[in-house]
Coordinates of C-alpha atoms in Angstrom, one line a residue:
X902 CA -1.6 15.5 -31.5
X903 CA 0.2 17.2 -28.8
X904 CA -0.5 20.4 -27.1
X905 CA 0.1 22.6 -24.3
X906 CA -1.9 24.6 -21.3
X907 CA -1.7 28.3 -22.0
X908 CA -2.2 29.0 -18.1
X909 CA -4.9 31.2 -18.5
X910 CA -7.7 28.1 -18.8
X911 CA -7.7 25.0 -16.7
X912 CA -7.2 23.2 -20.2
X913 CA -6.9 19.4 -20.5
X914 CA -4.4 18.6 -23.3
X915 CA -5.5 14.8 -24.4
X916 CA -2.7 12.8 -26.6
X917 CA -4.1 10.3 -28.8
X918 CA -2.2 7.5 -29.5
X919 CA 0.2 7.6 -32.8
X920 CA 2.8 5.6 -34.6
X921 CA 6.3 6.7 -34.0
X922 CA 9.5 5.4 -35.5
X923 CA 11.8 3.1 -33.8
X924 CA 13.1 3.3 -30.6
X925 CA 16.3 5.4 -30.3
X926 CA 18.6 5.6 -27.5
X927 CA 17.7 7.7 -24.4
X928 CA 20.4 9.9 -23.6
X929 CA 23.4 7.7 -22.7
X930 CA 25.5 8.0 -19.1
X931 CA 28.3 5.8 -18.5
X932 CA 28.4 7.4 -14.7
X933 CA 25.3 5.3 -13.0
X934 CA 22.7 8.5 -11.4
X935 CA 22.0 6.4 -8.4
X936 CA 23.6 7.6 -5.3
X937 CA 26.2 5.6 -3.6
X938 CA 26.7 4.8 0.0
X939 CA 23.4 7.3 0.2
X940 CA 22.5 8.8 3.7
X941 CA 19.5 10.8 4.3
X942 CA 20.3 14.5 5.0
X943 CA 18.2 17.8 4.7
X944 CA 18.6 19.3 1.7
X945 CA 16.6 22.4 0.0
X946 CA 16.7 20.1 -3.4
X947 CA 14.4 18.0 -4.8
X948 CA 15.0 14.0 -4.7
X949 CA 14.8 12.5 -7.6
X950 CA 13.2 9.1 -7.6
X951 CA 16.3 6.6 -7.0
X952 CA 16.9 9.0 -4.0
X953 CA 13.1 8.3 -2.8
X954 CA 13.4 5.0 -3.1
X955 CA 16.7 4.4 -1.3
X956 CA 15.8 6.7 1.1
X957 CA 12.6 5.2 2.0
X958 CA 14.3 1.7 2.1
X959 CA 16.9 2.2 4.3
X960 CA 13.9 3.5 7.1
X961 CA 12.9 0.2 6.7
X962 CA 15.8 -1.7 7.2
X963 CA 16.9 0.6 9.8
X964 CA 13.5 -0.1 11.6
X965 CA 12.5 3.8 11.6
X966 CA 9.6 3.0 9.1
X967 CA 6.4 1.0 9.8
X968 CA 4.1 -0.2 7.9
X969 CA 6.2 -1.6 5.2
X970 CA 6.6 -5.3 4.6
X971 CA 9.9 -6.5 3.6
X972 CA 10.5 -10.3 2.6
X973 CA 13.9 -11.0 1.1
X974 CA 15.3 -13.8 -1.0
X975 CA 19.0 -14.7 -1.5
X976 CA 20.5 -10.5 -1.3
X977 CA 17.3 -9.0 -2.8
X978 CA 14.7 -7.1 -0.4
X979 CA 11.1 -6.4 -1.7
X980 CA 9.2 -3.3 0.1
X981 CA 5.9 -3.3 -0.2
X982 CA 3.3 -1.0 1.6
X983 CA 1.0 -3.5 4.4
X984 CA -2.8 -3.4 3.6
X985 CA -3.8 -1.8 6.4
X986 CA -2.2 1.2 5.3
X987 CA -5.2 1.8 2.4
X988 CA -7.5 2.2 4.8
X989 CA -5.5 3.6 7.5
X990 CA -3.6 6.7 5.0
X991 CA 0.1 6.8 3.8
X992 CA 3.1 8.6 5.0
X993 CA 4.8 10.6 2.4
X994 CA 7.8 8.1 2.5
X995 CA 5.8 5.5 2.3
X996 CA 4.0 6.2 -0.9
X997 CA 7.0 5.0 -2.9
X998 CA 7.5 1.5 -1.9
X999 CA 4.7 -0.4 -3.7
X1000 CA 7.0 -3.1 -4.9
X1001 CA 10.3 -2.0 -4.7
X1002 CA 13.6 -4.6 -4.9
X1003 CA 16.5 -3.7 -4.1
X1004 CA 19.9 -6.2 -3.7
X1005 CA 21.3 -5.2 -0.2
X1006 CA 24.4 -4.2 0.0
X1007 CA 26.5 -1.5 0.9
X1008 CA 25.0 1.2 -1.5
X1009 CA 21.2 -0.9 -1.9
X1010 CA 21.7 -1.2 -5.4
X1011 CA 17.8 -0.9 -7.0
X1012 CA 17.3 -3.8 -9.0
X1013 CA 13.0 -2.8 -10.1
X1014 CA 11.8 0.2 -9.5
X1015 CA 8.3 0.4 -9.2
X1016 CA 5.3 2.9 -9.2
X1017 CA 4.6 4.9 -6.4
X1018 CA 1.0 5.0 -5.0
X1019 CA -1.5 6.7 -6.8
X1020 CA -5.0 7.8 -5.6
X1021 CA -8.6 7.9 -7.1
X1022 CA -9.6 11.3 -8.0
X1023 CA -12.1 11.8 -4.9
X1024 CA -10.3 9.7 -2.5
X1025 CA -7.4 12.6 -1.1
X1026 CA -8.6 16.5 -1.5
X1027 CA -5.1 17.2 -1.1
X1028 CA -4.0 14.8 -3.9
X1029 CA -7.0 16.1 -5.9
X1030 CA -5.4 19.4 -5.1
X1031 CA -2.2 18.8 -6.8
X1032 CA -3.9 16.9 -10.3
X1033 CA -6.4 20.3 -10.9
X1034 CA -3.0 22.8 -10.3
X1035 CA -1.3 20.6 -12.6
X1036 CA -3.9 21.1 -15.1
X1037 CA -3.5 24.8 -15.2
X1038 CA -0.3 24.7 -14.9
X1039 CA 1.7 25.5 -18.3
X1040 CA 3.3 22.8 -20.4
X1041 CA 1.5 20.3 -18.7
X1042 CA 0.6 17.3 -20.8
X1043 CA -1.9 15.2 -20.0
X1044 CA -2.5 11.2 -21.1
X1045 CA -5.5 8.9 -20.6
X1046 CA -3.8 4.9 -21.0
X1047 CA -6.5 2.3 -20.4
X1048 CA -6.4 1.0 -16.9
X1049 CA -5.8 -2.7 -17.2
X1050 CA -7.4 -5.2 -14.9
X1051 CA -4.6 -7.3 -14.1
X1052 CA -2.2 -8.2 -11.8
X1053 CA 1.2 -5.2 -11.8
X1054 CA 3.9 -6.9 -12.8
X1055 CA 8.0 -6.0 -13.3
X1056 CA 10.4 -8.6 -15.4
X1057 CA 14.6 -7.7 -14.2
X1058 CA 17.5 -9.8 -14.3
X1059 CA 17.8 -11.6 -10.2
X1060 CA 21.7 -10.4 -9.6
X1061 CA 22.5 -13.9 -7.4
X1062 CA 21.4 -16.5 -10.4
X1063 CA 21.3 -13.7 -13.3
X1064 CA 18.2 -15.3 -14.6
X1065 CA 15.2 -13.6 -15.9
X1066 CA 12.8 -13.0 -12.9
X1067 CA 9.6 -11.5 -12.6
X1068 CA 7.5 -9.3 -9.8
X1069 CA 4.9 -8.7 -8.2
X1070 CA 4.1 -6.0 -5.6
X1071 CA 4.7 -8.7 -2.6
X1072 CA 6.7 -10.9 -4.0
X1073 CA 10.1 -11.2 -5.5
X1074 CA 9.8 -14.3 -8.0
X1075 CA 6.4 -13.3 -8.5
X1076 CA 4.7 -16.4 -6.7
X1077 CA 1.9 -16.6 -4.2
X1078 CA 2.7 -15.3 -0.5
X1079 CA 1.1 -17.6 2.4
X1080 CA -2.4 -16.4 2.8
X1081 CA -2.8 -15.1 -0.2
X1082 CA -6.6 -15.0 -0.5
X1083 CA -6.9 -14.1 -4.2
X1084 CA -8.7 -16.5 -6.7
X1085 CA -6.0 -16.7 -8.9
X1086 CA -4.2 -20.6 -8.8
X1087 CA -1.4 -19.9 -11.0
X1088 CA 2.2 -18.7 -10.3
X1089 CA 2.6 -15.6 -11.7
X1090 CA 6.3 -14.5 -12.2
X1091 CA 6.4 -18.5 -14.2
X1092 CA 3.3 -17.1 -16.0
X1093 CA 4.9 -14.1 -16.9
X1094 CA 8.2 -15.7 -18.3
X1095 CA 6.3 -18.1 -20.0
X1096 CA 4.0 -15.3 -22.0
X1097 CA 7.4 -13.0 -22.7
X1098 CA 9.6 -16.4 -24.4
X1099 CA 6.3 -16.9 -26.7
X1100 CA 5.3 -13.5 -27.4
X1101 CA 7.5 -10.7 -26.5
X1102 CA 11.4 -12.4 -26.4
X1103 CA 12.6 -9.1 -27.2
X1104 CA 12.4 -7.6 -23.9
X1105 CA 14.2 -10.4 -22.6
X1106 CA 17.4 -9.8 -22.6
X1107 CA 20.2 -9.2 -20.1
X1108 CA 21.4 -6.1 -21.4
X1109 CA 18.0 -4.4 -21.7
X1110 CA 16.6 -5.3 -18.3
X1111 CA 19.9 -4.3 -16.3
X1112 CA 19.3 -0.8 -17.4
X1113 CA 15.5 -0.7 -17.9
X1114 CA 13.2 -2.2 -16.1
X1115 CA 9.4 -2.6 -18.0
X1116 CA 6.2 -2.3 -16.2
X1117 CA 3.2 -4.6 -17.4
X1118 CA 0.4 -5.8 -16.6
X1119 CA -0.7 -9.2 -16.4
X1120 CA -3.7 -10.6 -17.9
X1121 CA -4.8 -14.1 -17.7
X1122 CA -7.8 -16.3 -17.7
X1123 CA -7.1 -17.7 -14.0
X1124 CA -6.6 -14.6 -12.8
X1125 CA -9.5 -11.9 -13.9
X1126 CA -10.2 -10.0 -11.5
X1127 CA -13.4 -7.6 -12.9
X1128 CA -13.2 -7.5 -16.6
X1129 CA -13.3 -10.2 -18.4
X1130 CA -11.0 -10.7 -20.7
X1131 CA -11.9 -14.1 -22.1
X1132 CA -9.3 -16.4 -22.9
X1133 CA -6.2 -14.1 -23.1
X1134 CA -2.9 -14.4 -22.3
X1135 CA -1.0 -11.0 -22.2
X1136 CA 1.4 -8.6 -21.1
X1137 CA -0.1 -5.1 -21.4
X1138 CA 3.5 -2.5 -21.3
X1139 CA 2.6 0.4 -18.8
X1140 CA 5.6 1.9 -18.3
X1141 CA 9.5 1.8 -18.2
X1142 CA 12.3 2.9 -15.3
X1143 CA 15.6 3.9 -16.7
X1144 CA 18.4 2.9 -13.6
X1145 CA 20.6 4.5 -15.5
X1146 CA 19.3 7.9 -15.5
X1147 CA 17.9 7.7 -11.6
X1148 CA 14.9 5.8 -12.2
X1149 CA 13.5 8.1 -14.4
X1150 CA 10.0 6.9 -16.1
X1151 CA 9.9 7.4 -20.1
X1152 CA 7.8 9.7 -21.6
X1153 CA 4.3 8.3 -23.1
X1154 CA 6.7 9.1 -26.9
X1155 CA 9.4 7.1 -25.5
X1156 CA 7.5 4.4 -24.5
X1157 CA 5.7 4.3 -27.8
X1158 CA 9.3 3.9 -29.5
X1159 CA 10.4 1.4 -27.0
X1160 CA 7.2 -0.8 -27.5
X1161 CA 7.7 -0.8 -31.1
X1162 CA 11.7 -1.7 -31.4
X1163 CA 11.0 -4.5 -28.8
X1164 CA 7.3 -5.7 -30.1
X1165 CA 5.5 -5.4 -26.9
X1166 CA 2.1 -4.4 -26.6
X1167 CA 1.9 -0.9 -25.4
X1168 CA -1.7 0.3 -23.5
X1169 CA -4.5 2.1 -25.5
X1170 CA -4.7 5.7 -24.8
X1171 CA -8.3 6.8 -24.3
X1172 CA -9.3 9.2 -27.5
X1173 CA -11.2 12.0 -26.3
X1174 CA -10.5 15.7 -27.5
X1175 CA -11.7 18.2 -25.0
X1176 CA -10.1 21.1 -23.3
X1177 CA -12.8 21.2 -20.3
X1178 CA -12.0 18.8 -17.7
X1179 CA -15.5 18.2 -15.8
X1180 CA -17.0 17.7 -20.0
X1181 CA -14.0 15.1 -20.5
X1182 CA -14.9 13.4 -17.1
X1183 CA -18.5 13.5 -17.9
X1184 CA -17.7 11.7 -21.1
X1185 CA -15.0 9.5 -19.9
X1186 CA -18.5 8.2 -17.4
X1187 CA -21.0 8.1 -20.0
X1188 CA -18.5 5.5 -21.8
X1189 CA -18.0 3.5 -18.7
X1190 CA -21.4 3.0 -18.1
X1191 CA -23.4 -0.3 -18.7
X1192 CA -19.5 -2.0 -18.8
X1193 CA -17.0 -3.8 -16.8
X1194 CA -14.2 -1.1 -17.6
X1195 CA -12.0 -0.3 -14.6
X1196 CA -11.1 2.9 -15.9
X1197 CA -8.0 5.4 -16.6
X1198 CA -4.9 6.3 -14.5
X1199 CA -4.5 9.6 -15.7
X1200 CA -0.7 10.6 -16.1
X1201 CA 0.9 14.1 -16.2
X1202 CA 3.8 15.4 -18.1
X1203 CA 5.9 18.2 -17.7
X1204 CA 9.2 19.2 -18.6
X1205 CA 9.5 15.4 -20.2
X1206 CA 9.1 13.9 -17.5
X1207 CA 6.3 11.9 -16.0
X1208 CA 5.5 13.9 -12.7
X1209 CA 1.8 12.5 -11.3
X1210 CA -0.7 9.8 -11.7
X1211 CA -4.2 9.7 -10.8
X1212 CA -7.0 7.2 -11.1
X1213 CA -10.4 7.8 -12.5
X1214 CA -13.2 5.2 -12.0
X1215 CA -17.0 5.0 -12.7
X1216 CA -19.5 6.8 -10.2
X1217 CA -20.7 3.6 -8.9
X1218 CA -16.8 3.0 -7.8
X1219 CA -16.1 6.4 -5.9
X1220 CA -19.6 5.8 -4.0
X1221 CA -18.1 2.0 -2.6
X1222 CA -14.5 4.2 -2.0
X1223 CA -16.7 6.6 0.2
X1224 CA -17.5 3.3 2.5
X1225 CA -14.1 2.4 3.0
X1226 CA -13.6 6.3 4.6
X1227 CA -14.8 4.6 8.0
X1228 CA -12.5 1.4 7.4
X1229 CA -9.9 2.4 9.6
X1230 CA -8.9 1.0 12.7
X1231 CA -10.1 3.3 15.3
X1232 CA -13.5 3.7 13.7
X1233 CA -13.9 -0.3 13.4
X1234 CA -13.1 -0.1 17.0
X1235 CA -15.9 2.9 17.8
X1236 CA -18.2 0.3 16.0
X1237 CA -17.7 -2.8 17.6
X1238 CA -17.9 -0.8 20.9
X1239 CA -21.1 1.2 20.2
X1240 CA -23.0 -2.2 18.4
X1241 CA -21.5 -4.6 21.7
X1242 CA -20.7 -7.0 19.7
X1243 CA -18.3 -9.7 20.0
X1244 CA -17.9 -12.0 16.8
X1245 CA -17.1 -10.6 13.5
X1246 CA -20.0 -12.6 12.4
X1247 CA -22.1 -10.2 14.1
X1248 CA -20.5 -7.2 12.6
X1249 CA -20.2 -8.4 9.2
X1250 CA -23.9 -8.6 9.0
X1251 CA -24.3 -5.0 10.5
X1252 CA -21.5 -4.1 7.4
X1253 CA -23.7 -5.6 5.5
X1254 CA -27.0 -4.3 6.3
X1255 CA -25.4 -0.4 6.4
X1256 CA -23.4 -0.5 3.1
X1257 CA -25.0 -3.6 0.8
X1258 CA -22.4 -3.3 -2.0
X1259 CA -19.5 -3.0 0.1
X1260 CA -16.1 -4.3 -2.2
X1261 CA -15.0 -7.8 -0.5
X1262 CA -11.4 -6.2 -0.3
X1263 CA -12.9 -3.5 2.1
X1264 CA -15.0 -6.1 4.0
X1265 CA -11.3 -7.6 4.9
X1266 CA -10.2 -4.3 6.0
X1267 CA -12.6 -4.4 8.3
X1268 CA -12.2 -8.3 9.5
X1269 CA -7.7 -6.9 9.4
X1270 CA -9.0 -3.9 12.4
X1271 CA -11.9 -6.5 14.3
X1272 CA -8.8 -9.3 14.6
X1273 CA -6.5 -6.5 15.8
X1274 CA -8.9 -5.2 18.5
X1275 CA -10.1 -8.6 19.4
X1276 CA -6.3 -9.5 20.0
X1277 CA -6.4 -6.5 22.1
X1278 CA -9.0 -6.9 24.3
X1279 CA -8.0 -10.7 24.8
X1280 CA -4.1 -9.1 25.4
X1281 CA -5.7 -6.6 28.1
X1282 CA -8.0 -9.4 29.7
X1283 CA -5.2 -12.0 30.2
X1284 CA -2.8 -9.0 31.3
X1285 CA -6.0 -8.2 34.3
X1286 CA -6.0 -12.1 35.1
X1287 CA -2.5 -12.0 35.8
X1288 CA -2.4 -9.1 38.4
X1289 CA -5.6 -10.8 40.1
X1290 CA -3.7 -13.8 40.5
X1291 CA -0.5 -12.1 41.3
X1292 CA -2.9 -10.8 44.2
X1293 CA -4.7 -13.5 45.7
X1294 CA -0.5 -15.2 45.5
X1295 CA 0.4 -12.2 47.4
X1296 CA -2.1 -12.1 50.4
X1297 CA -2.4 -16.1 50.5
X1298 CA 1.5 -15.9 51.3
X1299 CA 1.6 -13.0 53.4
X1300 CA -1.8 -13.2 55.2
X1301 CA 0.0 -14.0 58.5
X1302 CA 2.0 -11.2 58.3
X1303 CA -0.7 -8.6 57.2
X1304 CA -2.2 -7.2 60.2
X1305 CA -3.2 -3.6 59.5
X1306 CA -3.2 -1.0 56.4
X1307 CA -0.2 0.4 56.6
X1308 CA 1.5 -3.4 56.7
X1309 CA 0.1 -4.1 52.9
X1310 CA 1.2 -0.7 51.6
X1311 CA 4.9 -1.5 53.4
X1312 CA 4.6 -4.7 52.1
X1313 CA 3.8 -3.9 48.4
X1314 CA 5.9 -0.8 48.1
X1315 CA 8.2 -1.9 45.6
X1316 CA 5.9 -3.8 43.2
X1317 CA 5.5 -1.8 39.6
X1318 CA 1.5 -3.2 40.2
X1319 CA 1.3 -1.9 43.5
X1320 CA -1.9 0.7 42.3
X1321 CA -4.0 -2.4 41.5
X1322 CA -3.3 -4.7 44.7
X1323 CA -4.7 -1.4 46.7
X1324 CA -8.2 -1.5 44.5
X1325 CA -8.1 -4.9 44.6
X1326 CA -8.1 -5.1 48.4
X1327 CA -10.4 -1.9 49.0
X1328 CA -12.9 -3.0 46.5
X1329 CA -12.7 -7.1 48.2
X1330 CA -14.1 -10.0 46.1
X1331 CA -17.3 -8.8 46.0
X1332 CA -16.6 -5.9 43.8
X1333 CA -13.8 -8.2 41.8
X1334 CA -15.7 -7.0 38.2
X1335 CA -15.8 -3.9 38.7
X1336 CA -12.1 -3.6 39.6
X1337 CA -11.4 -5.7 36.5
X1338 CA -12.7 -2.5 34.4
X1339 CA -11.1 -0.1 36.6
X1340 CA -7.9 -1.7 35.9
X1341 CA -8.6 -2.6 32.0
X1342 CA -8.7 1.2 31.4
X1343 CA -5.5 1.9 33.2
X1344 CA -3.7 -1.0 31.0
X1345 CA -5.2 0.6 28.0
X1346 CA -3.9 4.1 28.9
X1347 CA -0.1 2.7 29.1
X1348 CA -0.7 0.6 26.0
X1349 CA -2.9 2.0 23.3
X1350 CA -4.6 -0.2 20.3
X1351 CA -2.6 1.5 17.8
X1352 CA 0.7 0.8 19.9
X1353 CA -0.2 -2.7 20.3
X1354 CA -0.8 -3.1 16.8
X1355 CA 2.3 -1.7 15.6
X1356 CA 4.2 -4.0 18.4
X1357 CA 2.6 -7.5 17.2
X1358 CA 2.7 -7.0 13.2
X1359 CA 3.7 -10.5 12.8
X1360 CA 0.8 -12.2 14.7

């Protein structure tokens, strides 16, 4: 069933899913859509999404983007947005790189596209925004696929050995970055390779994967994350890019045909038939409840193409989302300053004791912004050290020579630390602590947290 909004109701149109006949061929360009040699100018059109993602690269490589992580192997880059950045809030240019690889050449060929970052419904009023004008908006098509609890995952051909690699968000071959503090012990680009030869060997194949490149989700027993799946072994299909038509995501139709001319396992569409969006979402709830669901990532169509994506999750997930709000790093440091604390043993507990179900992956938001501060403090302190021992250097070499007020200030004149050595020598030794503070706010002033932060990614 397929149906349209009339624009006079805010009417949810709800596809169920149906059997469609076999895959034919999207329309056909032999002219590649992506841009060549691509440089960013202003321009009253709209990008489409090979433009986004070039665009958004290239600020990375040309170091006018933060925020991003890039690792590379052989010519291909992977962009992926740093952690931080869920609790600290995206840049529009940002949103897009969630995965991205690209080969790096002269035009930064896209090699798998990947999704762009999609919110929880509750999480962003103005994202919100945008879903309930899309809803009453006319010959919008809504779809509720299942969302799978697995690990994102993109299968392409790697350009330098033109073998059949897989990807996750962070990494390009799809194994484990250093660090990586997930449960999971398995390598899962190999994992992925190894499910698609015994059940899906369809999909791999060189032609296929140069122009499209298939979005699944990995499911596996080492890797469960809140469902559990039992024993099994999959790749759920969630979605395909065309390269050749600029990155453009099929349809939910087109994906339907794709799935069934290359026998891969398309996700389930939620079945639920009701024009009344708060009913539907009060339904969607009462089904969630009492199970380990994750939930749906609602998608919108328009025009045939896929234009937005939204996540709904159970009531007992937007309240935990609602404690993350204060995870960022200026509030973790209002916190540590207002509790005095100085261990993030201490304000773990305190976490602990003011949000009892906080998510694990928001309590290491919060370690992410103590470890940054406490690196900022220690920075400051040693930086206050340095100018007291610059100090005592100073007047233990020049003491002699020293013999009135106006000999220290013509003596220090040309030293960039001059201020200090003057509140150092009014306030003496016996005030030495209080001088320490006086100067730790003036370092702070010339180097904020958030500057430090962005200065010393890598430590």
């Amino acid at each position: 069933m397929e149906c349209s909004l009339d624009g006079r109701t805010p009417a949810v149109c709800l596809v169920a899913l149906v059997q469609t006949q076999l895959f034919h061929q999207i329309v056909m360009s032999e002219q590649l859509q992506r841009e060549k040699n691509y440089t960013v100018q202003e321009t009253a059109e709209p990008k489409n999404r090979a433009e986004q993602f070039q665009e958004s690269a290239r600020m990375v490589l040309g170091g006018e983007m933060q925020g991003i992580v890039m690792r590379e192997s052989g010519s291909l880059r992977i962009f992926n947005a740093d952690e931080m950045l869920t609790y600290e809030g995206y840049k529009p240019e940002q949103e897009c790189l969630k995965g991205l690889v690209c080969r790096e050449s002269q035009e930064l060929e896209i090699i798998a596209p990947c999704f762009s970052k999609f919110y929880n419904l509750g999480e962003k009023e103005e994202n919100d925004q945008k879903f309930y004008q899309l809803l009453k908006q006319e010959g919008s098509v809504i779809y509720l696929p299942e969302k799978v609890d697995g690990t994102n995952i993109r299968l392409y051909v790697n350009p330098d050995t033109q073998e059949f690699s897989a990807a996750t968000r962070n990494m390009i071959d799809g194994g484990k970055e250093g660090g990586d503090l997930s449960g999971a012990n398995i390598h899962f680009g190999n994992e992925t390779l190894a499910i698609a030869k015994e059940k899906f060997p369809n999909v791999l194949d060189q032609g296929l994967l140069g122009r499209f490149t298939p979005v699944f989700e990995l499911i596996h027993p080492e890797n469960r994350i809140v469902t559990n799946y039992g024993d099994r072994k999959d790749l759920v299909l969630l979605s395909v890019f065309d390269k050749d038509q600029a990155c453009r995501e099929l349809t939910r139709k087109e994906l339907e045909e794709f799935a069934e001319q290359y026998k891969l396992n398309l996700v389930d569409t939620i079945k639920i038939d009701i024009n009344n969006w708060d009913e539907t979402l009060q339904q969607l709830q009462a089904m969630w409840q009492g199970t380990d669901k994750e939930g749906t990532v609602v998608t919108v169509e328009s025009n045939g193409e896929v234009v937005f994506r939204i996540k709904v999750k159970s009531p007992e997930y937007l309240q935990l989302m609602r404690a993350m709000k204060p995870c960022t790093l200026n509030k973790t440091k209002e916190l540590v300053d207002a509790l005095e604390t100085k261990t993030w043993e201490v304000l773990r507990e305190k976490l602990h004791e003011k949000y009892p179900d906080l998510p694990e992956e928001v309590m290491m938001g919060y370690e992410i912004h103590f470890r940054s501060y406490e690196r900022y403090l220690d920075f400051i302190d040693k930086k206050i050290t340095e100018v007291v021992n610059f100090y005592n250097e100073f007047m233990a070499e020049n003491y002699q020579n020293i013999k009135t007020q106006k000999d220290f200030a013509m003596a220090i004149q040309e030293r960039s630390d001059k201020s200090f050595f003057f509140l150092l020598k009014r306030f003496g030794p016996e005030r030495l602590e209080e001088s320490r503070l006086i100067i730790a706010e003036e370092l702070k002033k010339g180097l904020s947290l958030r500057d430090f932060v962005n200065l010393n990614k890598n430590i």
